[in-house]
Coordinates of C-alpha atoms in Angstrom, one line a residue:
M1 CA 68.8 -63.7 -64.6
L2 CA 65.9 -61.4 -64.6
Q3 CA 63.7 -62.1 -67.6
P4 CA 62.6 -58.9 -69.5
P5 CA 59.0 -58.4 -71.0
T6 CA 58.3 -60.1 -74.4
E7 CA 58.6 -58.0 -77.5
G8 CA 55.4 -57.4 -79.5
E9 CA 52.8 -54.9 -80.4
F10 CA 49.7 -53.7 -78.2
Q11 CA 46.6 -52.0 -79.2
T12 CA 46.9 -49.3 -76.5
L13 CA 49.4 -47.9 -74.3
E14 CA 47.7 -49.1 -71.2
L15 CA 47.8 -52.6 -72.4
L16 CA 51.6 -52.3 -73.0
W17 CA 52.2 -50.9 -69.5
Q18 CA 50.0 -53.7 -68.0
H19 CA 52.0 -56.3 -69.7
V20 CA 55.5 -54.7 -68.7
H21 CA 54.3 -54.4 -64.9
N22 CA 53.1 -57.9 -64.9
V23 CA 56.2 -59.3 -66.0
A24 CA 58.3 -57.1 -63.7
R25 CA 56.2 -58.0 -60.9
D26 CA 56.5 -61.9 -61.4
Q27 CA 60.5 -61.3 -61.9
G28 CA 61.0 -59.1 -58.7
Y29 CA 61.7 -55.8 -60.2
A30 CA 60.0 -52.6 -61.0
V31 CA 59.9 -50.2 -64.1
S32 CA 59.2 -46.5 -64.6
T33 CA 59.4 -44.0 -67.3
L34 CA 62.8 -42.5 -67.8
R35 CA 62.2 -40.1 -70.8
S36 CA 59.1 -39.5 -73.0
N37 CA 58.4 -37.7 -76.3
M38 CA 54.5 -37.9 -76.7
T39 CA 54.6 -35.7 -79.7
H40 CA 56.5 -38.4 -81.6
N41 CA 55.0 -41.1 -79.4
Q42 CA 58.2 -42.3 -78.0
I43 CA 58.9 -43.7 -74.5
E44 CA 61.9 -44.9 -72.7
I45 CA 61.3 -47.3 -69.9
G46 CA 64.0 -48.2 -67.4
C47 CA 64.4 -50.2 -64.0
D48 CA 63.3 -48.2 -61.1
R49 CA 66.7 -48.7 -59.6
S50 CA 68.6 -47.1 -62.7
G51 CA 70.4 -43.7 -62.2
T52 CA 73.0 -42.7 -59.7
P53 CA 72.2 -41.7 -56.1
N54 CA 72.2 -37.8 -55.5
A55 CA 75.3 -36.5 -54.0
N56 CA 75.4 -36.2 -50.1
K57 CA 75.5 -32.2 -49.6
N58 CA 75.0 -32.5 -46.0
P59 CA 77.4 -34.9 -44.4
S60 CA 75.5 -34.7 -41.1
K61 CA 72.3 -36.1 -42.7
T62 CA 71.9 -39.6 -43.5
V63 CA 70.9 -39.9 -47.2
T64 CA 69.2 -43.1 -48.8
S65 CA 68.5 -44.2 -52.2
R66 CA 67.4 -47.3 -54.0
K67 CA 69.3 -46.2 -57.3
L68 CA 72.1 -48.7 -58.3
D69 CA 72.6 -47.4 -62.0
C70 CA 70.8 -50.5 -63.4
P71 CA 71.4 -50.5 -67.2
F72 CA 67.8 -52.2 -68.1
R73 CA 66.2 -50.5 -70.9
L74 CA 62.9 -50.9 -72.9
Y75 CA 61.7 -48.6 -75.9
S76 CA 58.1 -48.2 -76.9
R77 CA 57.0 -46.4 -80.1
K78 CA 53.9 -45.8 -82.1
Y79 CA 54.8 -45.2 -85.7
A80 CA 52.9 -42.4 -87.6
K81 CA 50.9 -44.8 -89.9
S82 CA 50.5 -47.5 -87.2
T83 CA 47.6 -48.0 -84.7
T84 CA 49.6 -50.1 -82.4
W85 CA 52.4 -49.5 -79.9
T86 CA 55.6 -51.5 -80.3
L87 CA 57.8 -52.7 -77.4
E88 CA 61.4 -53.4 -77.9
V89 CA 64.1 -54.6 -75.4
K90 CA 67.3 -52.6 -75.7
N91 CA 69.1 -53.9 -72.6
P92 CA 67.8 -57.0 -70.7
E93 CA 70.5 -56.7 -68.2
H94 CA 70.0 -55.8 -64.5
S95 CA 72.7 -54.9 -61.9
H96 CA 70.8 -56.5 -58.9
N97 CA 69.1 -59.5 -58.0
S98 CA 65.3 -60.1 -57.6
T99 CA 63.5 -58.5 -55.0
E100 CA 61.8 -60.8 -52.5
N101 CA 59.0 -58.5 -51.5
I102 CA 57.9 -56.4 -54.5
M103 CA 56.0 -54.0 -52.3
G104 CA 59.2 -52.4 -51.5
H105 CA 59.0 -50.7 -55.0
P106 CA 56.9 -47.4 -55.1
A107 CA 55.5 -48.6 -58.5
F108 CA 53.4 -51.2 -57.0
R109 CA 52.2 -49.2 -54.0
K110 CA 50.6 -46.5 -56.3
C111 CA 46.8 -46.0 -56.3
N112 CA 45.1 -46.6 -59.6
K113 CA 42.8 -43.8 -61.1
K114 CA 39.7 -45.0 -59.2
E115 CA 41.5 -45.0 -55.9
T116 CA 43.1 -41.5 -56.8
S117 CA 39.6 -40.1 -57.5
Q118 CA 38.4 -41.5 -54.3
N119 CA 41.4 -39.9 -52.5
S120 CA 40.6 -36.7 -54.0
Q121 CA 37.1 -36.8 -52.7
M122 CA 37.7 -38.0 -49.3
S123 CA 40.6 -35.1 -49.0
E124 CA 38.0 -32.5 -50.4
S125 CA 35.8 -33.9 -47.4
L126 CA 38.6 -33.0 -44.9
L127 CA 39.3 -36.7 -44.1
M128 CA 42.8 -37.3 -42.5
P129 CA 45.2 -39.4 -44.2
R130 CA 44.9 -42.2 -41.9
Q131 CA 41.2 -42.2 -42.2
I132 CA 41.7 -42.5 -45.9
Q133 CA 44.0 -45.1 -45.6
A134 CA 41.5 -47.0 -43.6
Q135 CA 38.8 -46.6 -46.3
L136 CA 41.2 -47.8 -48.8
C137 CA 42.3 -50.8 -46.9
S138 CA 38.6 -51.9 -46.3
H139 CA 37.6 -51.5 -50.0
R140 CA 40.5 -52.4 -51.9
E141 CA 40.2 -55.4 -54.1
S142 CA 43.8 -56.4 -54.4
E143 CA 46.2 -57.4 -51.5
R144 CA 48.3 -54.6 -52.3
P145 CA 49.0 -52.6 -49.0
V146 CA 48.2 -49.0 -48.6
I147 CA 51.1 -47.0 -47.1
L148 CA 50.3 -44.0 -45.1
Q149 CA 53.2 -42.0 -46.6
E150 CA 51.8 -42.7 -50.1
I151 CA 48.5 -41.1 -49.0
Y152 CA 50.4 -38.1 -47.5
N153 CA 52.3 -37.5 -50.7
Q154 CA 49.1 -38.0 -52.8
V155 CA 47.0 -35.4 -50.7
K156 CA 49.9 -33.0 -50.9
K157 CA 49.9 -33.4 -54.8
I158 CA 46.2 -32.9 -54.9
S159 CA 46.2 -29.7 -53.1
K160 CA 49.1 -28.5 -55.3
D161 CA 47.3 -29.4 -58.5
K162 CA 44.2 -27.5 -57.2
L163 CA 46.2 -24.2 -56.9
Q164 CA 46.9 -24.7 -60.7
G165 CA 50.2 -22.8 -60.2
R166 CA 48.8 -19.9 -58.2
R167 CA 49.8 -18.7 -54.6
P168 CA 47.5 -19.9 -52.0
I169 CA 46.9 -16.5 -50.8
D170 CA 45.5 -15.5 -54.3
T171 CA 43.3 -18.6 -54.3
L172 CA 41.9 -17.7 -50.9
I173 CA 41.0 -14.2 -52.0
D174 CA 39.2 -15.5 -55.2
N175 CA 37.3 -18.2 -53.1
L176 CA 36.0 -15.7 -50.5
K177 CA 34.7 -13.6 -53.3
K178 CA 33.0 -16.4 -55.2
E179 CA 31.7 -18.4 -52.3
N180 CA 29.7 -15.5 -51.0
I181 CA 31.5 -15.2 -47.7
V182 CA 31.3 -11.9 -45.9
W183 CA 34.9 -11.0 -45.3
S184 CA 37.3 -8.1 -45.0
S185 CA 41.0 -7.8 -44.4
A186 CA 43.8 -5.4 -43.4
R187 CA 47.2 -5.2 -44.8
D188 CA 50.4 -3.6 -44.1
S189 CA 52.6 -1.6 -46.7
E190 CA 54.1 -4.5 -48.1
G191 CA 50.8 -6.1 -48.8
H192 CA 50.9 -8.8 -45.9
I193 CA 47.5 -9.6 -44.4
T194 CA 47.6 -8.4 -40.8
S195 CA 43.8 -9.2 -40.0
L196 CA 41.2 -11.3 -41.7
F197 CA 37.6 -11.2 -40.8
F198 CA 35.1 -13.6 -42.3
T199 CA 31.7 -15.3 -41.5
H200 CA 29.3 -17.3 -43.6
P201 CA 25.8 -16.1 -44.6
L202 CA 24.3 -19.0 -42.7
S203 CA 26.1 -18.0 -39.5
I204 CA 24.5 -14.3 -40.1
K205 CA 21.2 -16.0 -40.2
L206 CA 21.8 -17.7 -36.8
L207 CA 23.1 -14.3 -35.3
H208 CA 20.0 -12.7 -36.6
G209 CA 17.8 -15.4 -34.9
F210 CA 19.6 -15.6 -31.7
P211 CA 21.6 -12.2 -31.1
H212 CA 21.0 -12.1 -27.4
V213 CA 24.2 -13.3 -25.7
I214 CA 27.6 -13.6 -27.6
L215 CA 30.9 -15.0 -26.4
M216 CA 34.3 -14.0 -27.6
D217 CA 37.6 -15.5 -27.0
C218 CA 41.0 -16.0 -28.7
T219 CA 42.7 -19.3 -29.6
Y220 CA 46.0 -20.2 -30.9
K221 CA 47.7 -23.1 -32.7
T222 CA 45.3 -22.9 -35.7
N223 CA 47.8 -21.8 -38.4
K224 CA 51.3 -21.8 -39.7
Y225 CA 51.8 -18.1 -39.0
K226 CA 51.1 -18.5 -35.2
I227 CA 48.6 -15.7 -35.4
P228 CA 45.7 -15.6 -32.9
L229 CA 42.3 -16.4 -34.0
I230 CA 39.3 -14.5 -32.3
H231 CA 36.2 -16.5 -32.1
I232 CA 32.7 -15.2 -31.9
V233 CA 30.1 -17.5 -31.1
G234 CA 26.4 -17.6 -29.9
F235 CA 24.0 -20.6 -29.0
S236 CA 20.5 -21.5 -30.4
S237 CA 17.1 -21.9 -28.7
T238 CA 18.1 -25.5 -28.1
N239 CA 21.2 -24.4 -26.1
K240 CA 23.5 -25.5 -29.0
T241 CA 26.5 -23.4 -29.8
F242 CA 27.2 -22.0 -33.3
Y243 CA 30.0 -20.1 -34.8
G244 CA 29.2 -16.5 -35.5
A245 CA 32.4 -15.2 -37.1
F246 CA 36.2 -15.5 -37.1
C247 CA 39.1 -13.0 -37.3
F248 CA 42.8 -13.6 -37.7
M249 CA 44.7 -10.8 -35.9
K250 CA 48.4 -10.0 -35.8
N251 CA 48.2 -9.5 -32.1
E252 CA 45.8 -9.0 -29.2
T253 CA 46.1 -5.4 -28.6
E254 CA 43.2 -2.9 -28.2
T255 CA 43.9 -1.6 -32.0
S256 CA 43.6 -5.2 -33.3
Y257 CA 40.5 -5.9 -31.2
T258 CA 38.8 -2.6 -32.3
W259 CA 39.3 -3.3 -36.0
A260 CA 37.8 -6.8 -35.5
L261 CA 34.9 -5.4 -33.7
N262 CA 34.4 -2.5 -36.3
Q263 CA 34.1 -5.4 -38.9
Y264 CA 31.6 -7.3 -36.9
I265 CA 29.5 -4.0 -36.4
E266 CA 29.8 -2.9 -40.2
K267 CA 29.5 -6.4 -41.8
I268 CA 27.0 -8.0 -39.6
L269 CA 25.1 -5.8 -37.3
N270 CA 24.7 -2.8 -39.6
N271 CA 24.3 -4.7 -43.0
T272 CA 21.7 -7.2 -41.6
N273 CA 19.8 -5.0 -39.0
I274 CA 21.0 -7.5 -36.1
F275 CA 20.4 -5.9 -32.8
P276 CA 23.6 -5.6 -30.6
P277 CA 23.9 -8.4 -28.1
S278 CA 22.4 -7.8 -24.8
V279 CA 25.4 -9.5 -23.0
L280 CA 28.7 -10.3 -24.0
V281 CA 30.9 -12.8 -22.2
L282 CA 34.6 -12.9 -22.6
Y283 CA 37.8 -14.0 -21.1
K284 CA 39.4 -11.5 -18.9
D285 CA 41.2 -9.5 -21.7
L286 CA 41.4 -5.8 -20.7
A287 CA 42.2 -4.7 -24.6
L288 CA 39.1 -6.5 -25.8
K289 CA 36.9 -5.1 -23.0
K290 CA 38.0 -1.6 -23.7
S291 CA 37.1 -2.0 -27.3
L292 CA 33.8 -3.4 -26.5
K293 CA 32.9 -0.5 -24.2
K294 CA 33.8 2.0 -26.9
L295 CA 32.0 0.4 -29.8
I296 CA 28.9 -1.4 -28.5
P297 CA 28.6 0.6 -25.1
D298 CA 25.0 -0.5 -24.5
S299 CA 25.8 -4.1 -24.2
K300 CA 26.6 -5.5 -20.8
V301 CA 30.2 -7.0 -20.5
M302 CA 30.6 -10.3 -18.3
L303 CA 34.0 -11.7 -17.4
C304 CA 34.5 -15.5 -17.5
I305 CA 34.0 -16.7 -13.6
W306 CA 35.8 -20.0 -14.2
H307 CA 39.2 -18.0 -14.4
I308 CA 38.4 -16.0 -11.3
K309 CA 39.4 -17.0 -7.8
K310 CA 36.6 -19.0 -6.0
D311 CA 36.8 -17.1 -2.7
V312 CA 35.8 -13.9 -4.6
R313 CA 33.6 -15.5 -7.0
Y314 CA 31.2 -17.2 -4.6
S315 CA 29.7 -14.0 -3.3
S316 CA 26.1 -13.7 -4.2
T317 CA 25.4 -10.2 -2.7
E318 CA 27.4 -7.1 -2.5
K319 CA 27.6 -7.3 1.3
S320 CA 28.8 -10.9 1.0
F321 CA 31.4 -9.9 -1.3
K322 CA 32.7 -7.3 1.2
D323 CA 32.7 -9.8 3.9
N324 CA 34.5 -12.4 1.9
W325 CA 37.1 -10.0 0.6
K326 CA 38.0 -8.9 4.3
K327 CA 38.3 -12.6 5.2
L328 CA 40.6 -13.2 2.2
Q329 CA 42.8 -10.3 3.3
K330 CA 43.4 -11.8 6.6
Q331 CA 44.1 -15.2 5.1
V332 CA 46.6 -14.0 2.4
K333 CA 50.0 -13.4 4.1
N334 CA 51.9 -12.6 0.9
P335 CA 51.5 -9.0 0.3
E336 CA 52.3 -9.3 -3.5
V337 CA 49.5 -11.8 -4.0
L338 CA 47.0 -9.4 -2.1
Q339 CA 48.4 -6.4 -4.3
Y340 CA 47.7 -8.6 -7.5
L341 CA 44.1 -9.3 -6.3
E342 CA 43.5 -5.7 -5.4
N343 CA 44.9 -4.2 -8.8
T344 CA 43.7 -7.1 -11.0
W345 CA 40.4 -8.6 -9.9
L346 CA 38.8 -6.1 -7.4
P347 CA 38.3 -3.2 -9.9
L348 CA 36.4 -5.6 -12.1
K349 CA 33.9 -7.1 -9.6
E350 CA 31.0 -5.8 -11.5
Y351 CA 31.9 -7.9 -14.3
Y352 CA 31.9 -11.3 -12.4
V353 CA 30.4 -11.1 -9.0
P354 CA 26.7 -12.5 -9.1
D355 CA 25.2 -9.7 -7.2
W356 CA 26.1 -7.5 -10.2
T357 CA 25.9 -9.8 -13.3
N358 CA 22.5 -11.5 -12.2
H359 CA 21.1 -8.2 -13.0
H360 CA 21.9 -8.9 -16.8
C361 CA 19.8 -11.2 -18.8
H362 CA 22.8 -13.5 -19.5
L363 CA 20.5 -16.6 -20.0
G364 CA 22.8 -18.8 -17.7
V365 CA 26.0 -18.0 -19.6
G366 CA 28.7 -17.2 -16.9
S367 CA 31.9 -18.8 -18.3
T368 CA 33.6 -18.9 -21.6
S369 CA 33.6 -22.6 -21.4
R370 CA 31.0 -22.7 -24.3
V371 CA 33.5 -20.7 -26.5
E372 CA 36.3 -22.9 -25.4
G373 CA 34.4 -26.0 -26.5
A374 CA 34.0 -24.3 -29.9
H375 CA 37.7 -24.0 -30.1
A376 CA 38.1 -27.7 -29.6
M377 CA 35.6 -28.2 -32.4
V378 CA 37.5 -25.8 -34.6
K379 CA 40.7 -27.7 -34.3
I380 CA 38.9 -31.0 -35.0
W381 CA 37.9 -29.6 -38.2
L382 CA 41.3 -28.1 -38.9
Q383 CA 43.2 -31.5 -38.0
K384 CA 46.6 -29.7 -38.0
Y385 CA 48.1 -26.6 -36.5
T386 CA 50.3 -25.7 -39.6
G387 CA 47.7 -24.9 -42.2
T388 CA 47.7 -21.9 -44.4
L389 CA 44.9 -19.4 -44.4
L390 CA 43.6 -21.1 -47.5
E391 CA 43.1 -24.3 -45.8
V392 CA 41.9 -22.9 -42.4
V393 CA 39.2 -20.8 -44.1
R394 CA 38.1 -23.7 -46.3
A395 CA 37.8 -26.0 -43.3
L396 CA 35.9 -23.5 -41.2
H397 CA 33.6 -22.9 -44.4
M398 CA 32.5 -26.5 -44.1
A399 CA 32.0 -26.3 -40.4
F400 CA 29.7 -23.3 -40.9
R401 CA 27.5 -25.2 -43.3
N402 CA 27.5 -28.6 -41.2
Q403 CA 26.6 -26.6 -38.2
F404 CA 23.8 -24.6 -39.6
I405 CA 22.2 -27.8 -40.9
E406 CA 22.7 -29.5 -37.3
I407 CA 21.0 -26.6 -35.6
I408 CA 18.0 -26.3 -37.8
N409 CA 17.6 -30.0 -37.6
R410 CA 17.6 -29.9 -33.7
I411 CA 15.1 -27.1 -33.6
S412 CA 12.9 -28.9 -36.1
K413 CA 13.1 -32.0 -34.1
E414 CA 12.1 -30.4 -30.9
M415 CA 9.1 -28.8 -32.4
I416 CA 7.6 -32.3 -32.9
V417 CA 9.3 -34.4 -30.3
H418 CA 7.4 -34.0 -26.8
V419 CA 8.8 -34.9 -23.5
K420 CA 6.4 -37.1 -21.6
I421 CA 7.5 -36.7 -18.0
F422 CA 6.5 -33.0 -17.7
P423 CA 3.1 -32.3 -15.8
P424 CA 0.3 -30.6 -17.6
Q425 CA 1.4 -27.2 -16.6
I426 CA 4.5 -27.6 -18.7
Y427 CA 3.7 -30.2 -21.1
A428 CA 1.4 -27.7 -23.1
L429 CA 4.5 -25.7 -24.0
N430 CA 6.0 -28.8 -25.7
G431 CA 6.9 -27.9 -29.4
K432 CA 6.8 -24.2 -28.4
V433 CA 9.5 -23.9 -25.9
C434 CA 12.9 -25.9 -26.1
H435 CA 13.5 -28.9 -24.0
Y436 CA 16.2 -27.2 -22.1
A437 CA 14.2 -24.3 -20.8
L438 CA 11.2 -26.6 -19.8
Q439 CA 13.6 -29.1 -18.2
M440 CA 15.0 -26.1 -16.1
A441 CA 11.5 -24.9 -15.2
F442 CA 10.5 -28.5 -14.1
E443 CA 13.6 -28.8 -12.0
N444 CA 12.7 -25.5 -10.2
F445 CA 9.3 -26.9 -9.4
K446 CA 10.7 -29.9 -8.0
T447 CA 13.1 -27.9 -5.7
K448 CA 11.9 -27.4 -2.1
F449 CA 12.2 -24.3 -0.3
P450 CA 10.6 -22.4 2.8
P451 CA 7.2 -21.0 2.0
N452 CA 8.0 -17.7 3.6
R453 CA 11.0 -17.2 1.5
K454 CA 10.7 -14.0 -0.7
C455 CA 11.4 -14.0 -4.3
T456 CA 14.7 -12.0 -5.3
R457 CA 13.8 -12.2 -9.0
Q458 CA 17.5 -12.7 -9.6
Y459 CA 16.9 -16.0 -11.5
K460 CA 14.0 -14.8 -13.5
N461 CA 16.2 -11.5 -14.4
H462 CA 19.3 -13.6 -15.6
Q463 CA 17.7 -16.8 -17.0
E464 CA 14.3 -15.5 -18.2
I465 CA 12.9 -18.9 -17.2
P466 CA 10.2 -19.2 -14.4
C467 CA 11.8 -19.5 -11.2
K468 CA 10.8 -21.7 -8.2
H469 CA 8.2 -19.1 -6.9
E470 CA 6.5 -18.8 -10.3
T471 CA 6.5 -22.5 -10.9
Q472 CA 5.1 -23.2 -7.4
K473 CA 2.3 -20.7 -7.9
A474 CA 1.4 -22.1 -11.4
F475 CA 1.1 -25.8 -10.0
F476 CA -0.7 -24.8 -6.8
R477 CA -3.2 -22.9 -8.9
I478 CA -3.3 -25.5 -11.6
Q479 CA -2.5 -22.9 -14.0
R480 CA -0.4 -23.4 -17.2
L481 CA 2.8 -21.5 -17.7
E482 CA 2.7 -19.6 -20.9
I483 CA 5.3 -18.9 -23.6
S484 CA 5.4 -15.2 -22.5
D485 CA 7.1 -16.7 -19.3
F486 CA 10.2 -17.6 -21.2
H487 CA 12.7 -15.5 -23.0
P488 CA 12.4 -15.4 -27.0
Q489 CA 15.8 -17.1 -27.1
W490 CA 14.1 -20.3 -25.8
H491 CA 11.3 -20.1 -28.3
L492 CA 11.2 -23.0 -30.9
N493 CA 9.7 -21.1 -33.7
L494 CA 12.1 -20.7 -36.6
P495 CA 12.8 -17.1 -37.5
T496 CA 11.7 -16.1 -41.1
C497 CA 15.4 -15.5 -42.0
F498 CA 15.9 -19.3 -41.8
Q499 CA 13.5 -20.0 -44.5
G500 CA 15.3 -21.4 -47.6
D501 CA 18.4 -22.1 -45.8
D502 CA 20.9 -23.7 -48.2
Q503 CA 18.8 -23.7 -51.2
S504 CA 18.4 -19.9 -51.1
V505 CA 22.2 -19.6 -50.6
E506 CA 22.8 -21.6 -53.7
K507 CA 20.1 -19.8 -55.8
E508 CA 21.8 -16.4 -54.6
R509 CA 25.3 -17.8 -55.6
K510 CA 24.1 -18.9 -59.0
N511 CA 22.3 -15.3 -59.7
E512 CA 25.6 -13.6 -58.7
A513 CA 27.8 -15.8 -60.9
K514 CA 25.4 -15.3 -63.8
N515 CA 25.7 -11.3 -63.3
I516 CA 29.1 -11.5 -63.1
L517 CA 29.5 -13.5 -66.2
E518 CA 27.2 -11.2 -68.1
D519 CA 29.4 -8.2 -67.0
I520 CA 32.8 -9.6 -68.0
G521 CA 32.6 -8.5 -71.5
E522 CA 31.7 -5.0 -70.6
E523 CA 34.4 -4.8 -68.0
I524 CA 37.2 -6.1 -70.4
F525 CA 36.5 -3.2 -72.7
Q526 CA 36.8 -0.8 -69.7
I527 CA 40.3 -1.7 -69.0
Q528 CA 42.6 1.3 -70.0
M529 CA 46.2 0.7 -71.0
A530 CA 47.3 3.0 -68.2
E531 CA 46.2 0.4 -65.6
I532 CA 48.1 -2.4 -67.4
T533 CA 51.4 -0.5 -68.2
P534 CA 52.8 -0.3 -64.6
V535 CA 52.2 -4.1 -64.2
L536 CA 54.1 -4.9 -67.5
Q537 CA 56.7 -2.4 -66.6
H538 CA 57.1 -4.0 -63.2
S539 CA 57.6 -7.4 -64.7
Q540 CA 60.2 -6.2 -67.0
D541 CA 62.0 -4.4 -64.1
V542 CA 62.1 -7.8 -62.0
L543 CA 63.3 -9.6 -64.9
T544 CA 66.2 -7.0 -65.3
G545 CA 67.0 -7.0 -61.8
K546 CA 66.0 -3.2 -61.3
V547 CA 63.5 -4.0 -58.5
P548 CA 63.3 -6.9 -55.9
F549 CA 60.9 -9.8 -56.7
N550 CA 58.9 -9.1 -53.7
Q551 CA 58.2 -5.5 -54.1
I552 CA 54.6 -4.7 -54.8
P553 CA 53.8 -3.5 -58.5
K554 CA 52.9 0.1 -58.8
G555 CA 49.2 0.8 -58.6
Q556 CA 48.4 -2.4 -56.7
E557 CA 49.5 -1.2 -53.1
N558 CA 46.1 -1.1 -51.6
D559 CA 43.5 -3.1 -53.5
K560 CA 44.9 -5.9 -55.6
Y561 CA 48.0 -7.3 -54.0
Y562 CA 48.2 -9.7 -51.2
E563 CA 50.8 -11.6 -49.2
E564 CA 50.7 -14.2 -46.6
P565 CA 50.8 -13.0 -43.1
P566 CA 54.3 -12.6 -41.3
E567 CA 54.8 -15.3 -38.6
C568 CA 53.9 -14.1 -35.2
K569 CA 56.8 -13.8 -32.9
N570 CA 55.3 -12.9 -29.6
I571 CA 52.5 -15.4 -28.9
R572 CA 50.9 -15.9 -25.5
G573 CA 50.7 -19.7 -25.8
R574 CA 47.3 -20.4 -24.7
P575 CA 45.6 -23.4 -26.3

């Protein structure tokens, strides 16, 4: 027979529970709260195998349960004039035998308060459940195992508790406003978000410092709605990629791209006096290309050469391009393939053939591999492909901040760390020009070429780094290269917009919060009953069944009411 806990009085409820759990563990069973009334300080405790299994409503699905209608009962009470808790055994009988391995009971696998707090902190830092499990296993004092499913359940509960009963979309909108995020959205007539553009003030600082070349591309599998995410990226003076902005779109049409680019122009370029990029590199998406030519006509557009047939791509001059095209026409026997090339790629030759693109200062960016690498990093931050907009934006918000710190640290490091292998003509630029550009100039100097070969200046035009001819002249004349020989993109001086970084952002946020709090009282008195009445009437109509539950309250169609995006049905399926 399984022995019940000893009856008695306890100074605190925690001590009572500790006594009950210790006895239950030793005897091979577990207990849990069946009912409680904390107003009158009464708790009914039973075996965790009490109760009857739920009815199997779906015969095709296997239903499991540990419940055996066990009659074991304990009562705990704290009387009004007493300072102690009393434990009474009402029914000591069990309808089952002792459990050999007590860890089969959830009560003995639960995390304590300290571990729960640690789980919350690690979840807030975007650690995955298996990483949280590894941390707990390495630091847990007892021999109690950490079950991965328990971690998943707790992380889910933590996320639900943070919402405080609100919808994720409402929490997202509030967070965007409070976190000083630059954002804008578009909605349909029912309030569903169809597009969401957002960026971080720190990313705007990076775009302000390095606006010359921007890459754009869409990625998928980032959210539960299956809507594409357009990714706008740039790169710093140390050749490190950074996130410029993101935009969720319902589809990849010219209308959606035009809206996203309008937000990029209004929220970033116009508001912060950032010059439009000199060159925009993108995957061959005609809808995006058309929108770019309309909205940013002065920027040169280039297509990713990685996705273009090599026979056409490797043509350094217009003449060689025409010759290679004639050879290709003779080699291709299938007329449909030839027609595809003529209709799809030939009209766009100015956007990818080096004889045309090398006249643009693209700083060596000829493909979207940089932005595709950024896609991969985004998905590492997201951890899963089924997150809500709230979860995705929250993860990317942390990515923005961490990336800014990494880039500033890298620039600051290269300003004081000098490369020793450079000759004197280049060494003097250590700390002024990034290591990447200096290394490129050094490689150009080491390259041998015929002395009578003329300089076409193509390399200088598109890289803005001293070419082979310039470096050879500088070395033969024992003349140092100057910082002006390199494009400003490669200079290591931190723009003034970087000063203050995180601390200035926090200060601005605190000042903004203070102003909001000061204005709350005044705003409350400015609310008119005419604005409140429609909302109250709508609630009454919903309760009485006059209007559907999901109908938008009158007066909230445009500025206050948000719904989650509808799931995208027509997706292209690219990664």
